[in-house]
Short mmCIF file of C-alpha atoms and ligand atoms in Angstrom, two decimals:
data_model
loop_
_atom_site.label_atom_id
_atom_site.label_comp_id
_atom_site.label_asym_id
_atom_site.label_seq_id
_atom_site.Cartn_x
_atom_site.Cartn_y
_atom_site.Cartn_z
CA MET D 1 3.25 -16.33 -1.28
CA GLN D 2 -0.06 -14.43 -0.22
CA VAL D 3 0.99 -11.36 1.58
CA MET D 4 -0.82 -8.21 2.58
CA LEU D 5 0.87 -4.96 3.62
CA LEU D 6 -1.44 -3.12 6.39
CA GLY D 7 -0.40 0.53 7.40
CA LEU D 8 -1.39 4.27 7.38
CA PRO D 9 -0.78 6.41 4.18
CA GLY D 10 2.80 7.12 4.15
CA ALA D 11 3.90 4.21 6.46
CA GLY D 12 6.61 2.69 3.75
CA LYS D 13 3.94 0.19 2.35
CA GLY D 14 4.78 0.96 -1.33
CA THR D 15 8.58 1.43 -0.71
CA GLN D 16 8.58 -1.86 0.92
CA ALA D 17 6.57 -3.40 -1.88
CA GLU D 18 9.31 -2.60 -4.63
CA ARG D 19 11.73 -4.50 -2.59
CA ILE D 20 9.10 -7.29 -2.20
CA THR D 21 8.23 -7.93 -5.56
CA GLN D 22 12.11 -7.62 -6.58
CA THR D 23 13.10 -10.33 -4.06
CA PHE D 24 10.14 -12.71 -3.82
CA GLY D 25 8.56 -12.21 -7.71
CA ILE D 26 5.06 -11.85 -6.59
CA PRO D 27 3.02 -9.41 -8.14
CA HIS D 28 2.35 -6.02 -6.49
CA ILE D 29 -1.30 -5.03 -6.24
CA SER D 30 -1.97 -1.73 -5.14
CA THR D 31 -5.61 -0.39 -5.26
CA GLY D 32 -4.17 3.23 -5.28
CA ASP D 33 -2.16 2.31 -8.34
CA MET D 34 -4.81 0.71 -9.86
CA PHE D 35 -6.96 3.94 -9.77
CA ARG D 36 -4.40 6.14 -10.54
CA ALA D 37 -3.72 4.15 -13.72
CA ALA D 38 -7.55 3.96 -14.70
CA ILE D 39 -7.75 8.10 -14.03
CA ALA D 40 -4.92 8.52 -15.98
CA ALA D 41 -6.36 6.28 -18.98
CA GLY D 42 -9.47 8.17 -18.74
CA THR D 43 -11.71 4.99 -17.98
CA PRO D 44 -14.93 4.48 -16.78
CA LEU D 45 -13.69 3.28 -13.53
CA GLY D 46 -11.39 6.25 -13.57
CA LEU D 47 -14.20 8.97 -14.06
CA GLN D 48 -15.68 7.17 -11.38
CA VAL D 49 -13.25 7.33 -8.75
CA GLN D 50 -11.26 10.57 -9.48
CA SER D 51 -13.17 12.85 -7.11
CA TYR D 52 -12.32 10.42 -4.45
CA LEU D 53 -8.57 10.53 -4.97
CA LYS D 54 -8.38 14.00 -5.26
CA SER D 55 -9.91 14.69 -2.06
CA GLY D 56 -8.39 12.09 -0.07
CA ARG D 57 -11.60 10.15 0.85
CA LEU D 58 -12.07 6.32 0.48
CA VAL D 59 -13.49 5.01 -2.95
CA PRO D 60 -16.91 3.01 -2.03
CA ASP D 61 -16.48 -0.57 -0.93
CA GLY D 62 -18.69 -1.86 -3.93
CA VAL D 63 -16.27 -0.52 -6.31
CA THR D 64 -13.04 -1.21 -4.54
CA ILE D 65 -13.65 -5.01 -3.98
CA ALA D 66 -14.75 -5.40 -7.61
CA VAL D 67 -11.54 -4.04 -8.78
CA VAL D 68 -9.61 -6.45 -6.61
CA ARG D 69 -11.72 -9.46 -7.46
CA GLU D 70 -11.08 -8.94 -10.93
CA ARG D 71 -7.22 -8.40 -10.40
CA LEU D 72 -7.07 -11.46 -8.44
CA LEU D 73 -8.57 -13.46 -11.24
CA GLU D 74 -5.53 -12.84 -13.72
CA PRO D 75 -3.29 -15.76 -14.18
CA ASP D 76 -0.07 -13.87 -12.56
CA ALA D 77 -2.13 -13.78 -9.23
CA SER D 78 -2.32 -17.55 -9.36
CA ARG D 79 1.20 -17.85 -8.01
CA GLY D 80 0.96 -15.45 -5.03
CA PHE D 81 0.64 -11.73 -4.45
CA LEU D 82 1.19 -8.80 -2.84
CA LEU D 83 -1.69 -6.55 -1.40
CA ASP D 84 -0.82 -2.98 -0.56
CA GLY D 85 -3.64 -0.41 0.54
CA PHE D 86 -6.41 -2.96 0.18
CA PRO D 87 -8.42 -3.90 2.44
CA ARG D 88 -8.78 -0.17 4.20
CA THR D 89 -12.46 -1.19 5.95
CA LEU D 90 -13.69 -3.74 7.55
CA PRO D 91 -16.35 -4.81 4.65
CA GLN D 92 -13.15 -4.94 2.51
CA ALA D 93 -11.42 -7.64 4.85
CA GLU D 94 -14.39 -9.61 5.02
CA ALA D 95 -15.29 -9.62 1.14
CA LEU D 96 -11.30 -10.50 0.50
CA ASP D 97 -11.87 -13.45 3.09
CA ALA D 98 -15.03 -14.49 0.91
CA LEU D 99 -13.05 -14.27 -2.29
CA LEU D 100 -9.88 -16.02 -1.51
CA ASN D 101 -12.27 -18.85 0.05
CA ASP D 102 -13.63 -19.06 -3.41
CA LEU D 103 -10.18 -19.12 -4.83
CA GLY D 104 -9.16 -21.79 -2.28
CA LYS D 105 -6.67 -19.69 -1.01
CA ALA D 106 -5.52 -18.29 2.05
CA LEU D 107 -3.27 -15.34 3.28
CA ASP D 108 0.07 -16.33 4.78
CA VAL D 109 0.89 -12.94 6.66
CA VAL D 110 -0.13 -9.46 7.25
CA LEU D 111 2.60 -7.19 7.76
CA TYR D 112 1.88 -4.12 9.74
CA ILE D 113 4.09 -1.46 9.27
CA HIS D 114 3.87 0.91 12.01
CA VAL D 115 4.46 4.36 12.15
CA PRO D 116 3.41 7.15 14.76
CA GLN D 117 0.52 9.54 12.78
CA GLU D 118 3.30 12.59 13.60
CA VAL D 119 5.56 11.21 11.11
CA LEU D 120 3.27 10.88 8.31
CA LEU D 121 2.60 14.32 7.03
CA ALA D 122 6.29 15.02 6.42
CA ARG D 123 6.68 11.61 4.71
CA LEU D 124 3.58 12.14 2.23
CA THR D 125 4.24 15.73 1.74
CA GLY D 126 7.98 15.06 0.56
CA ARG D 127 7.07 12.18 -1.42
CA ARG D 128 7.94 11.80 -5.45
CA VAL D 129 7.05 9.37 -7.65
CA CYS D 130 8.19 8.15 -11.12
CA LYS D 131 5.78 9.17 -13.80
CA THR D 132 7.37 6.39 -15.94
CA CYS D 133 8.08 3.15 -13.49
CA GLY D 134 6.31 4.35 -10.27
CA ALA D 135 9.43 4.22 -8.18
CA THR D 136 9.27 6.08 -4.76
CA TYR D 137 11.46 8.82 -3.28
CA HIS D 138 11.43 11.42 -0.85
CA VAL D 139 12.90 15.04 -1.15
CA HIS D 140 14.77 14.41 2.40
CA PHE D 141 14.67 10.52 3.17
CA GLN D 142 15.19 8.94 0.11
CA PRO D 143 16.50 11.40 -2.62
CA PRO D 144 17.20 10.61 -6.00
CA ALA D 145 20.63 11.25 -7.26
CA VAL D 146 19.70 14.19 -9.30
CA GLU D 147 16.96 16.28 -8.03
CA GLY D 148 13.21 15.39 -10.28
CA VAL D 149 14.82 12.44 -12.13
CA CYS D 150 14.20 8.57 -11.47
CA ASP D 151 17.49 6.90 -10.52
CA LYS D 152 16.16 3.84 -12.07
CA CYS D 153 14.67 4.73 -15.40
CA GLN D 154 15.56 8.68 -15.88
CA GLY D 155 11.86 9.46 -15.75
CA GLU D 156 10.44 12.71 -14.36
CA LEU D 157 9.56 12.70 -10.84
CA TYR D 158 6.15 14.11 -9.66
CA GLN D 159 4.00 15.24 -6.55
CA ARG D 160 1.04 13.03 -5.97
CA PRO D 161 -1.93 15.71 -6.31
CA ASP D 162 -3.06 14.12 -3.21
CA ASP D 163 0.26 14.30 -1.14
CA THR D 164 -0.63 18.02 -0.76
CA GLU D 165 -1.37 18.98 3.20
CA GLU D 166 -4.79 19.44 2.62
CA ALA D 167 -5.48 16.09 1.22
CA VAL D 168 -3.31 14.38 3.17
CA SER D 169 -5.10 15.45 6.62
CA THR D 170 -8.44 14.15 4.87
CA ARG D 171 -6.31 10.76 4.32
CA LEU D 172 -5.01 10.77 7.55
CA GLU D 173 -8.47 10.94 8.89
CA GLN D 174 -9.64 7.60 7.39
CA TYR D 175 -7.44 5.92 9.56
CA ARG D 176 -10.40 5.34 11.81
CA GLN D 177 -11.90 2.74 9.29
CA THR D 178 -8.52 0.81 8.84
CA GLU D 179 -7.77 0.62 12.56
CA PRO D 180 -10.13 -2.13 13.32
CA LEU D 181 -8.31 -4.23 10.60
CA VAL D 182 -5.31 -4.72 12.93
CA ARG D 183 -7.38 -6.36 15.74
CA TYR D 184 -9.10 -8.20 12.79
CA TYR D 185 -5.77 -9.92 11.45
CA GLN D 186 -4.62 -10.25 14.96
CA GLU D 187 -7.48 -12.50 16.06
CA ARG D 188 -6.56 -14.77 12.91
CA ASN D 189 -2.86 -15.05 13.92
CA LEU D 190 -1.91 -13.31 10.94
CA LEU D 191 -0.62 -9.94 11.76
CA ARG D 192 3.18 -9.37 12.31
CA GLN D 193 3.82 -5.80 13.48
CA VAL D 194 7.05 -3.88 11.93
CA ASP D 195 8.28 -0.70 13.40
CA GLY D 196 8.17 1.76 10.29
CA GLN D 197 10.09 4.36 12.16
CA ARG D 198 13.66 3.44 11.34
CA THR D 199 15.51 3.54 8.07
CA ILE D 200 14.16 1.98 5.15
CA GLU D 201 16.82 -0.60 4.95
CA ASP D 202 16.37 -1.45 8.66
CA VAL D 203 12.49 -1.84 7.95
CA TRP D 204 13.37 -4.19 4.82
CA ALA D 205 15.63 -6.21 7.03
CA ASP D 206 12.86 -7.16 9.16
CA VAL D 207 10.18 -7.58 6.23
CA ARG D 208 12.51 -9.67 4.50
CA GLY D 209 13.45 -11.89 7.41
CA ILE D 210 9.45 -12.70 7.99
CA LEU D 211 8.88 -13.46 4.19
CA GLU D 212 11.78 -15.74 3.67
CA LYS D 213 10.61 -17.63 6.81
CA ILE D 214 7.41 -18.03 5.32
CA GLN D 215 8.92 -19.01 2.16
CA ARG D 216 10.57 -21.99 3.59
P1 ADP C 301 2.83 4.20 1.54
O1 ADP C 301 2.47 3.41 0.26
O2 ADP C 301 2.65 3.56 2.84
O3 ADP C 301 1.75 5.57 1.57
P2 ADP C 301 5.35 4.75 0.82
O4 ADP C 301 6.22 3.72 0.80
O5 ADP C 301 5.09 5.73 -0.29
O6 ADP C 301 4.08 4.95 1.68
O7 ADP C 301 6.05 6.02 1.45
C1 ADP C 301 5.74 7.31 1.94
C2 ADP C 301 7.07 8.31 1.82
O8 ADP C 301 8.12 8.03 3.06
C3 ADP C 301 8.00 7.95 0.22
O9 ADP C 301 8.19 9.44 0.18
C4 ADP C 301 8.91 7.13 0.81
O10 ADP C 301 10.37 7.38 0.10
C5 ADP C 301 9.27 7.49 2.50
N1 ADP C 301 9.52 6.68 3.42
C6 ADP C 301 9.15 5.16 3.26
N2 ADP C 301 9.85 4.45 4.10
C7 ADP C 301 10.55 5.38 4.87
C8 ADP C 301 11.36 5.22 5.84
N3 ADP C 301 11.46 3.99 6.42
N4 ADP C 301 12.10 6.43 6.77
C9 ADP C 301 11.66 7.33 5.87
N5 ADP C 301 11.05 7.76 4.88
C10 ADP C 301 10.53 6.59 4.41
P1 AMP C 302 -2.69 5.05 -1.87
O1 AMP C 302 -1.85 5.07 -3.12
O2 AMP C 302 -3.08 3.84 -1.32
O3 AMP C 302 -2.37 6.14 -0.67
O4 AMP C 302 -4.41 5.04 -2.38
C1 AMP C 302 -4.74 6.35 -2.83
C2 AMP C 302 -6.09 6.75 -2.73
O5 AMP C 302 -7.04 5.82 -3.41
C3 AMP C 302 -7.03 6.65 -1.39
O6 AMP C 302 -6.80 7.96 -0.71
C4 AMP C 302 -8.22 6.35 -1.78
O7 AMP C 302 -9.34 7.59 -2.26
C5 AMP C 302 -8.04 5.48 -3.05
N1 AMP C 302 -8.00 4.31 -2.71
C6 AMP C 302 -6.81 3.26 -2.47
N2 AMP C 302 -7.29 1.92 -1.76
C7 AMP C 302 -8.53 1.93 -1.17
C8 AMP C 302 -9.22 1.19 -1.07
N3 AMP C 302 -8.67 -0.06 -0.50
N4 AMP C 302 -10.44 1.72 -0.27
C9 AMP C 302 -10.81 2.65 -0.77
N5 AMP C 302 -10.31 3.72 -1.33
C10 AMP C 302 -8.92 3.42 -1.65
#
């Protein structure tokens, strides 16, 4: 199964991705997670991208595409994958098409999690992430049993440095670059829109239903 999650920052892609990988067993490929891991490890890639993540600007297409190309060539991606946060621009979408074509693969579906812009600020500023396992929480909408502690692994929860109001407003401005992708995948008959302004469980019921049909 080759699946893509499309949606603005805070739409709920990572939250649904956790459930999708658990249920369908496909690797979760998140460019944001890969960049954050590189920054934490202090690799050359990390040094190259850290100022972009900090301020909320998009990493240049060339860098991002190279990272995804390498990741899709890893053995675990040969049996399917879940792209999250990539592509975010038209050149990235076109590069992905070319790359999948070279690999003899094609996308099965693009799940577009749609949430109105006004809702996203509250979602992002309240987001908390586990330092150890990466699980996502929200201080109001999805609180852990014990404040600041991950339910799954007891790891420490932290606030992403780009989930502050200042960086969030820059990140939400980038939607102009991502918006054309909705049409791009609509024209290719791949887009399935999911209403993301419902509970996490209701969104999951739709996502799961769509993917189960594809799997058959
Ligand atoms: P994305 O990966 O699209 O940026 P996340 O999955 O990290 O978004 O979700 C952003 C924040 O909103 C998180 O704190 C998450 O717990 C919360 N969240 C996700 N889905 C919902 C939902 N359906 N309703 C309310 N809050 C949600
Ligand atoms: P995310 O975890 O998806 O919210 O991404 C966090 C940050 O990583 C973004 O604000 C960008 O700086 C960078 N990033 C992630 N994915 C991409 C991408 N496809 N293109 C450019 N920058 C990206």
